[in-house]
Amino acid sequence: MVDWSTCTAVERDIAKVSGAWVFRGTRVPVSALFENLEAATVEQFLSWFPGVARGQVDAVLEHAARSAQAA
């Protein structure tokens, strides 16, 4: 399991999306990125969720990759 608490591109607030990890400044769950990457490109994801910046997506993917390597 990924520890998102050290990734600056995301935040968690019990008042937002039932406390799910979301892209900072949005209500878009981080899980939506991974669910959509199964059938879409990053560019498509960004067009569907315009509040999310490319840099945020890159940071989340890099954080997940580092977490997987550490495990």
Tab-separated table of C-alpha atoms in Angstrom:
chain	number	residue	atom	x	y	z
A	1	MET	CA	0.000	0.000	0.000
A	2	VAL	CA	1.271	3.458	-0.921
A	3	ASP	CA	1.824	6.020	1.843
A	4	TRP	CA	0.435	9.148	0.213
A	5	SER	CA	1.185	11.332	3.240
A	6	THR	CA	4.630	12.199	1.839
A	7	CYS	CA	3.393	13.159	-1.645
A	8	THR	CA	2.903	16.933	-1.891
A	9	ALA	CA	0.613	16.659	-4.937
A	10	VAL	CA	-2.203	15.133	-2.879
A	11	GLU	CA	-4.159	15.865	0.273
A	12	ARG	CA	-6.645	14.170	2.546
A	13	ASP	CA	-9.494	15.914	4.345
A	14	ILE	CA	-12.408	14.125	5.978
A	15	ALA	CA	-14.659	16.892	4.615
A	16	LYS	CA	-13.637	16.121	1.015
A	17	VAL	CA	-14.742	12.928	-0.727
A	18	SER	CA	-15.175	11.071	2.564
A	19	GLY	CA	-11.508	11.445	3.446
A	20	ALA	CA	-10.123	9.862	0.274
A	21	TRP	CA	-6.730	11.004	-0.994
A	22	VAL	CA	-7.393	13.640	-3.657
A	23	PHE	CA	-5.262	15.783	-5.936
A	24	ARG	CA	-4.413	18.891	-3.885
A	25	GLY	CA	-6.928	21.692	-4.455
A	26	THR	CA	-9.491	19.400	-6.116
A	27	ARG	CA	-12.101	16.801	-5.252
A	28	VAL	CA	-10.590	14.310	-7.735
A	29	PRO	CA	-9.557	11.095	-5.967
A	30	VAL	CA	-6.067	9.778	-6.662
A	31	SER	CA	-7.686	6.395	-7.260
A	32	ALA	CA	-9.477	7.884	-10.309
A	33	LEU	CA	-6.111	8.264	-12.038
A	34	PHE	CA	-5.193	4.620	-11.625
A	35	GLU	CA	-8.682	3.398	-12.528
A	36	ASN	CA	-8.691	5.460	-15.727
A	37	LEU	CA	-5.146	4.607	-16.807
A	38	GLU	CA	-6.319	1.080	-17.522
A	39	ALA	CA	-8.211	2.365	-20.569
A	40	ALA	CA	-7.011	5.925	-21.178
A	41	THR	CA	-3.911	8.044	-21.546
A	42	VAL	CA	-2.745	10.668	-19.066
A	43	GLU	CA	-3.785	13.339	-21.562
A	44	GLN	CA	-7.327	11.934	-21.672
A	45	PHE	CA	-7.457	11.832	-17.864
A	46	LEU	CA	-6.381	15.484	-17.709
A	47	SER	CA	-9.069	16.480	-20.205
A	48	TRP	CA	-11.717	14.687	-18.116
A	49	PHE	CA	-10.502	16.279	-14.850
A	50	PRO	CA	-9.423	19.828	-15.794
A	51	GLY	CA	-8.706	20.820	-12.181
A	52	VAL	CA	-5.783	18.379	-12.056
A	53	ALA	CA	-2.422	19.636	-13.353
A	54	ARG	CA	0.019	17.545	-15.356
A	55	GLY	CA	2.661	18.102	-12.685
A	56	GLN	CA	0.349	16.606	-10.075
A	57	VAL	CA	-0.199	13.495	-12.180
A	58	ASP	CA	3.544	13.159	-12.758
A	59	ALA	CA	4.243	13.537	-9.031
A	60	VAL	CA	1.627	10.903	-8.120
A	61	LEU	CA	2.958	8.420	-10.675
A	62	GLU	CA	6.562	8.986	-9.543
A	63	HIS	CA	5.566	8.594	-5.892
A	64	ALA	CA	3.714	5.354	-6.633
A	65	ALA	CA	6.689	4.018	-8.612
A	66	ARG	CA	9.144	4.842	-5.793
A	67	SER	CA	6.806	3.227	-3.269
A	68	ALA	CA	6.615	0.063	-5.376
A	69	GLN	CA	10.407	-0.120	-5.654
A	70	ALA	CA	10.789	0.296	-1.894
A	71	ALA	CA	8.357	-2.536	-1.156
